[in-house]
C-alpha cells in the first residue's frame, strides 16, 4: 500500500463514520421518489470514493492533475505580508482550469456518474460558475449535460450561458419564483426524481441531502490536502490560520478539511455581509447572505442546516454583490463546525469586498473573484482592527475575477470608491 493509499484508508474510517449527520445538521429530507436515487448514490460514494473501488480515486487524481491543472501553488503574497506584518500565503484555486475550485467537484461527480453507468448529467447553476464547470467536465468525459438555471440568472449571466453552450451543454431556463438559484436547485431535484435511472445530478456545493455534503467535501478536500503538505514543506510547519469565503461552503470545507483536527490552526469562514446585517422581515429579502452569522436552524434542499428565514420559517432571499455567495443556506457540516466553535464565522460587506478586490489586484497582480474578495476584505479588517490572526495565514483564493469585471467597475463607480482605477480612457477617444 502506498503512503497516499494508507492515508486515504485512515481518513476513510472517520469519513464513513459520518452517516450524513453532522451534529444536529444534515440528513435526507427529500420526497419519497428521491430516496432510491440517494441510496444508489450513497452506495457508489462509499465504494468508489471512500474505498477506491476500480481505482476510481486514482483516476480522479490523475484527471484533476492533467485536465484540471493541479496541484495549485501555495505562494507568498509579498505586499500583503509587508502591509500586515504577517506571513500571508495564497492557495491558488483561481489557477484551476475554469478559473475556480468548482471543477474539483464537478469533475469528481461526472466521473462518478460514469462509474455508476449513468448516461446523462444534470446540474443547477446560479451565477453560472458551477454550470460552466459541469459543462467542461461533461465535455471532457463525453457525457450529455443539461443545466437548469433561473430565468433571471440566464439574463444577467450571459457570458456563462455562452460558455456552457459552447461546451455542448443544454441550458434550461427555470421560470418559477424569482428565477434564481433556489428555484434552479428545486427544479433540478424534480427533474432528477423523474429520470433517476439514467441521470446523475451534480450538485454544486456542500449542500443538499446526504451523501452530497460529504462527497462534495471529499472532492474539494484536495485543496487542504495539498495546502497542508505545502505549508509543512515551505513554511516548516502548519499555518496559524486559514481564511476562506463561504457561500454554500464548498471551497471552505475543501480548504479546512485536513486542518480541522489541527487545533492550533484557526479557521475563519467569511460570509457576505451585503449592504447590512439588519434584516427587515417585511421585505422578505435579507440584505446579506450571512447565514452562519445571522441565520437559524431549518430545512432547505434536503438537509437540516442554518438558514436565512423569517419568524414563520419562510426562507428569505439573500443578497450579495457577489453572485456566488448569494444563497440563503449553507452546508450542514460547516454549520456544525461553527456550532462547535471550531470554525469562526465572520462577515464582510459589499463595499469592503470591492475595496479588497482592487487591493489584491494592484498589490499582488492577482484579480480575485468577488466571492474571494470577501476573504481578503476580512484579512484587511482584522489586521486594521489590530486583531492577531497569527504569524502565518493562508487565504484560499477560490477563483479569479475575470467574470466580475463589469460588476466591479459599475459598483465601484457607483460608490465613488477611491480604490477604483480611472476608466476615463474610454472617453478620450485616444488609443489605450
Ligand atoms: C461558487 C463560488 C464560491 C462560493 O461557493 P462555495 O460552495 O461556498 O465555495 C466562492 N468562490 C468562487 C470563486 C465561486 O465561483
PDB file of C-alpha atoms in Angstrom, residues 111-245:
ATOM      1  CA  UNK A 111     -16.549  10.765 -13.286  1.00  0.00           C
ATOM      2  CA  UNK A 112     -18.549   9.068 -10.539  1.00  0.00           C
ATOM      3  CA  UNK A 113     -21.642   9.153 -12.769  1.00  0.00           C
ATOM      4  CA  UNK A 114     -19.640   7.321 -15.430  1.00  0.00           C
ATOM      5  CA  UNK A 115     -18.541   4.643 -12.953  1.00  0.00           C
ATOM      6  CA  UNK A 116     -22.204   4.298 -11.901  1.00  0.00           C
ATOM      7  CA  UNK A 117     -23.186   3.645 -15.502  1.00  0.00           C
ATOM      8  CA  UNK A 118     -25.275   6.829 -15.816  1.00  0.00           C
ATOM      9  CA  UNK A 119     -25.805   8.250 -19.291  1.00  0.00           C
ATOM     10  CA  UNK A 120     -26.683  11.851 -18.603  1.00  0.00           C
ATOM     11  CA  UNK A 121     -25.649  14.714 -16.340  1.00  0.00           C
ATOM     12  CA  UNK A 122     -27.910  17.433 -14.955  1.00  0.00           C
ATOM     13  CA  UNK A 123     -26.903  20.337 -12.723  1.00  0.00           C
ATOM     14  CA  UNK A 124     -28.259  23.589 -11.361  1.00  0.00           C
ATOM     15  CA  UNK A 125     -26.414  26.846 -11.548  1.00  0.00           C
ATOM     16  CA  UNK A 126     -26.904  30.334 -10.123  1.00  0.00           C
ATOM     17  CA  UNK A 127     -24.246  32.694 -11.414  1.00  0.00           C
ATOM     18  CA  UNK A 128     -23.269  30.059 -13.951  1.00  0.00           C
ATOM     19  CA  UNK A 129     -19.907  29.095 -12.467  1.00  0.00           C
ATOM     20  CA  UNK A 130     -20.958  25.604 -11.410  1.00  0.00           C
ATOM     21  CA  UNK A 131     -22.853  25.098 -14.672  1.00  0.00           C
ATOM     22  CA  UNK A 132     -19.739  26.087 -16.587  1.00  0.00           C
ATOM     23  CA  UNK A 133     -17.510  23.726 -14.585  1.00  0.00           C
ATOM     24  CA  UNK A 134     -20.003  20.878 -15.021  1.00  0.00           C
ATOM     25  CA  UNK A 135     -20.312  21.510 -18.774  1.00  0.00           C
ATOM     26  CA  UNK A 136     -16.499  21.405 -19.072  1.00  0.00           C
ATOM     27  CA  UNK A 137     -16.238  18.183 -17.065  1.00  0.00           C
ATOM     28  CA  UNK A 138     -19.070  16.592 -19.062  1.00  0.00           C
ATOM     29  CA  UNK A 139     -17.429  17.517 -22.379  1.00  0.00           C
ATOM     30  CA  UNK A 140     -14.103  16.170 -21.116  1.00  0.00           C
ATOM     31  CA  UNK A 141     -15.702  12.860 -20.110  1.00  0.00           C
ATOM     32  CA  UNK A 142     -18.046  12.710 -23.115  1.00  0.00           C
ATOM     33  CA  UNK A 143     -21.345  12.843 -21.222  1.00  0.00           C
ATOM     34  CA  UNK A 144     -24.503  14.679 -22.376  1.00  0.00           C
ATOM     35  CA  UNK A 145     -25.223  17.558 -19.985  1.00  0.00           C
ATOM     36  CA  UNK A 146     -28.228  19.747 -19.177  1.00  0.00           C
ATOM     37  CA  UNK A 147     -28.039  22.766 -16.907  1.00  0.00           C
ATOM     38  CA  UNK A 148     -31.044  24.283 -15.082  1.00  0.00           C
ATOM     39  CA  UNK A 149     -30.764  27.998 -14.488  1.00  0.00           C
ATOM     40  CA  UNK A 150     -33.288  30.549 -13.231  1.00  0.00           C
ATOM     41  CA  UNK A 151     -34.614  32.848 -15.957  1.00  0.00           C
ATOM     42  CA  UNK A 152     -33.357  35.962 -14.155  1.00  0.00           C
ATOM     43  CA  UNK A 153     -29.875  34.452 -13.916  1.00  0.00           C
ATOM     44  CA  UNK A 154     -29.883  33.407 -17.591  1.00  0.00           C
ATOM     45  CA  UNK A 155     -30.468  37.036 -18.498  1.00  0.00           C
ATOM     46  CA  UNK A 156     -27.890  38.540 -16.154  1.00  0.00           C
ATOM     47  CA  UNK A 157     -25.122  35.943 -16.612  1.00  0.00           C
ATOM     48  CA  UNK A 158     -24.918  35.807 -20.391  1.00  0.00           C
ATOM     49  CA  UNK A 159     -21.173  35.055 -20.720  1.00  0.00           C
ATOM     50  CA  UNK A 160     -21.533  31.885 -18.658  1.00  0.00           C
ATOM     51  CA  UNK A 161     -24.567  30.816 -20.687  1.00  0.00           C
ATOM     52  CA  UNK A 162     -22.388  31.146 -23.805  1.00  0.00           C
ATOM     53  CA  UNK A 163     -19.618  29.097 -22.172  1.00  0.00           C
ATOM     54  CA  UNK A 164     -21.986  26.266 -21.271  1.00  0.00           C
ATOM     55  CA  UNK A 165     -23.499  26.208 -24.763  1.00  0.00           C
ATOM     56  CA  UNK A 166     -20.056  26.283 -26.375  1.00  0.00           C
ATOM     57  CA  UNK A 167     -19.035  23.251 -24.296  1.00  0.00           C
ATOM     58  CA  UNK A 168     -22.083  21.475 -25.694  1.00  0.00           C
ATOM     59  CA  UNK A 169     -24.443  21.657 -22.696  1.00  0.00           C
ATOM     60  CA  UNK A 170     -28.166  22.406 -22.948  1.00  0.00           C
ATOM     61  CA  UNK A 171     -29.298  25.331 -20.791  1.00  0.00           C
ATOM     62  CA  UNK A 172     -32.887  25.114 -19.477  1.00  0.00           C
ATOM     63  CA  UNK A 173     -34.263  28.373 -18.053  1.00  0.00           C
ATOM     64  CA  UNK A 174     -36.404  27.914 -14.912  1.00  0.00           C
ATOM     65  CA  UNK A 175     -39.410  30.232 -14.849  1.00  0.00           C
ATOM     66  CA  UNK A 176     -40.720  29.633 -11.337  1.00  0.00           C
ATOM     67  CA  UNK A 177     -40.374  32.040  -8.391  1.00  0.00           C
ATOM     68  CA  UNK A 178     -37.772  34.737  -8.719  1.00  0.00           C
ATOM     69  CA  UNK A 179     -35.876  32.707 -11.290  1.00  0.00           C
ATOM     70  CA  UNK A 180     -32.651  32.388  -9.306  1.00  0.00           C
ATOM     71  CA  UNK A 181     -30.525  29.672  -7.677  1.00  0.00           C
ATOM     72  CA  UNK A 182     -33.034  28.447  -5.088  1.00  0.00           C
ATOM     73  CA  UNK A 183     -35.628  27.654  -7.778  1.00  0.00           C
ATOM     74  CA  UNK A 184     -32.980  26.151 -10.065  1.00  0.00           C
ATOM     75  CA  UNK A 185     -31.973  23.667  -7.335  1.00  0.00           C
ATOM     76  CA  UNK A 186     -35.610  22.715  -6.653  1.00  0.00           C
ATOM     77  CA  UNK A 187     -36.290  22.197 -10.364  1.00  0.00           C
ATOM     78  CA  UNK A 188     -33.145  20.086 -10.852  1.00  0.00           C
ATOM     79  CA  UNK A 189     -34.154  17.864  -7.926  1.00  0.00           C
ATOM     80  CA  UNK A 190     -37.580  17.392  -9.520  1.00  0.00           C
ATOM     81  CA  UNK A 191     -36.016  16.522 -12.865  1.00  0.00           C
ATOM     82  CA  UNK A 192     -33.685  14.095 -11.101  1.00  0.00           C
ATOM     83  CA  UNK A 193     -36.525  12.212  -9.421  1.00  0.00           C
ATOM     84  CA  UNK A 194     -38.189  11.838 -12.841  1.00  0.00           C
ATOM     85  CA  UNK A 195     -35.114  10.463 -14.646  1.00  0.00           C
ATOM     86  CA  UNK A 196     -33.013   8.951 -11.887  1.00  0.00           C
ATOM     87  CA  UNK A 197     -32.283   5.648 -13.560  1.00  0.00           C
ATOM     88  CA  UNK A 198     -30.018   7.085 -16.200  1.00  0.00           C
ATOM     89  CA  UNK A 199     -29.236  10.526 -14.771  1.00  0.00           C
ATOM     90  CA  UNK A 200     -26.834  11.870 -12.164  1.00  0.00           C
ATOM     91  CA  UNK A 201     -27.423  15.250 -10.523  1.00  0.00           C
ATOM     92  CA  UNK A 202     -24.138  17.110  -9.967  1.00  0.00           C
ATOM     93  CA  UNK A 203     -24.882  19.440  -7.058  1.00  0.00           C
ATOM     94  CA  UNK A 204     -22.630  22.496  -6.883  1.00  0.00           C
ATOM     95  CA  UNK A 205     -21.683  22.867  -3.230  1.00  0.00           C
ATOM     96  CA  UNK A 206     -21.542  21.019   0.112  1.00  0.00           C
ATOM     97  CA  UNK A 207     -25.329  21.318   0.408  1.00  0.00           C
ATOM     98  CA  UNK A 208     -28.341  19.100  -0.255  1.00  0.00           C
ATOM     99  CA  UNK A 209     -29.204  15.675   1.191  1.00  0.00           C
ATOM    100  CA  UNK A 210     -26.615  13.070   2.246  1.00  0.00           C
ATOM    101  CA  UNK A 211     -24.308  11.955   0.642  1.00  0.00           C
ATOM    102  CA  UNK A 212     -23.789  15.247  -1.252  1.00  0.00           C
ATOM    103  CA  UNK A 213     -22.293  17.358   1.580  1.00  0.00           C
ATOM    104  CA  UNK A 214     -19.732  14.678   2.496  1.00  0.00           C
ATOM    105  CA  UNK A 215     -18.988  13.723  -1.106  1.00  0.00           C
ATOM    106  CA  UNK A 216     -18.510  17.262  -2.395  1.00  0.00           C
ATOM    107  CA  UNK A 217     -16.264  17.959   0.603  1.00  0.00           C
ATOM    108  CA  UNK A 218     -14.150  14.917  -0.227  1.00  0.00           C
ATOM    109  CA  UNK A 219     -13.635  16.096  -3.820  1.00  0.00           C
ATOM    110  CA  UNK A 220     -12.778  19.617  -2.624  1.00  0.00           C
ATOM    111  CA  UNK A 221     -10.555  18.348   0.230  1.00  0.00           C
ATOM    112  CA  UNK A 222      -7.715  18.120  -2.281  1.00  0.00           C
ATOM    113  CA  UNK A 223      -7.272  21.857  -1.523  1.00  0.00           C
ATOM    114  CA  UNK A 224      -6.307  21.375   2.126  1.00  0.00           C
ATOM    115  CA  UNK A 225      -4.547  18.088   1.459  1.00  0.00           C
ATOM    116  CA  UNK A 226      -2.148  19.974  -0.830  1.00  0.00           C
ATOM    117  CA  UNK A 227      -2.044  23.147   1.281  1.00  0.00           C
ATOM    118  CA  UNK A 228      -1.148  21.246   4.445  1.00  0.00           C
ATOM    119  CA  UNK A 229       1.742  19.451   2.744  1.00  0.00           C
ATOM    120  CA  UNK A 230       2.885  22.631   1.018  1.00  0.00           C
ATOM    121  CA  UNK A 231       2.813  24.545   4.305  1.00  0.00           C
ATOM    122  CA  UNK A 232       4.953  21.936   6.016  1.00  0.00           C
ATOM    123  CA  UNK A 233       7.435  21.895   3.127  1.00  0.00           C
ATOM    124  CA  UNK A 234       7.551  25.662   2.518  1.00  0.00           C
ATOM    125  CA  UNK A 235       6.887  27.165   5.960  1.00  0.00           C
ATOM    126  CA  UNK A 236       8.304  24.318   8.014  1.00  0.00           C
ATOM    127  CA  UNK A 237       5.019  23.843   9.838  1.00  0.00           C
ATOM    128  CA  UNK A 238       1.308  24.485   9.941  1.00  0.00           C
ATOM    129  CA  UNK A 239      -0.193  27.953   9.443  1.00  0.00           C
ATOM    130  CA  UNK A 240      -1.815  29.779  12.373  1.00  0.00           C
ATOM    131  CA  UNK A 241      -4.985  30.470  10.427  1.00  0.00           C
ATOM    132  CA  UNK A 242      -6.839  29.575   7.227  1.00  0.00           C
ATOM    133  CA  UNK A 243      -9.295  32.104   5.777  1.00  0.00           C
ATOM    134  CA  UNK A 244     -11.880  31.274   3.120  1.00  0.00           C
ATOM    135  CA  UNK A 245     -15.098  32.795   1.765  1.00  0.00           C
TER     136      UNK A 245
END
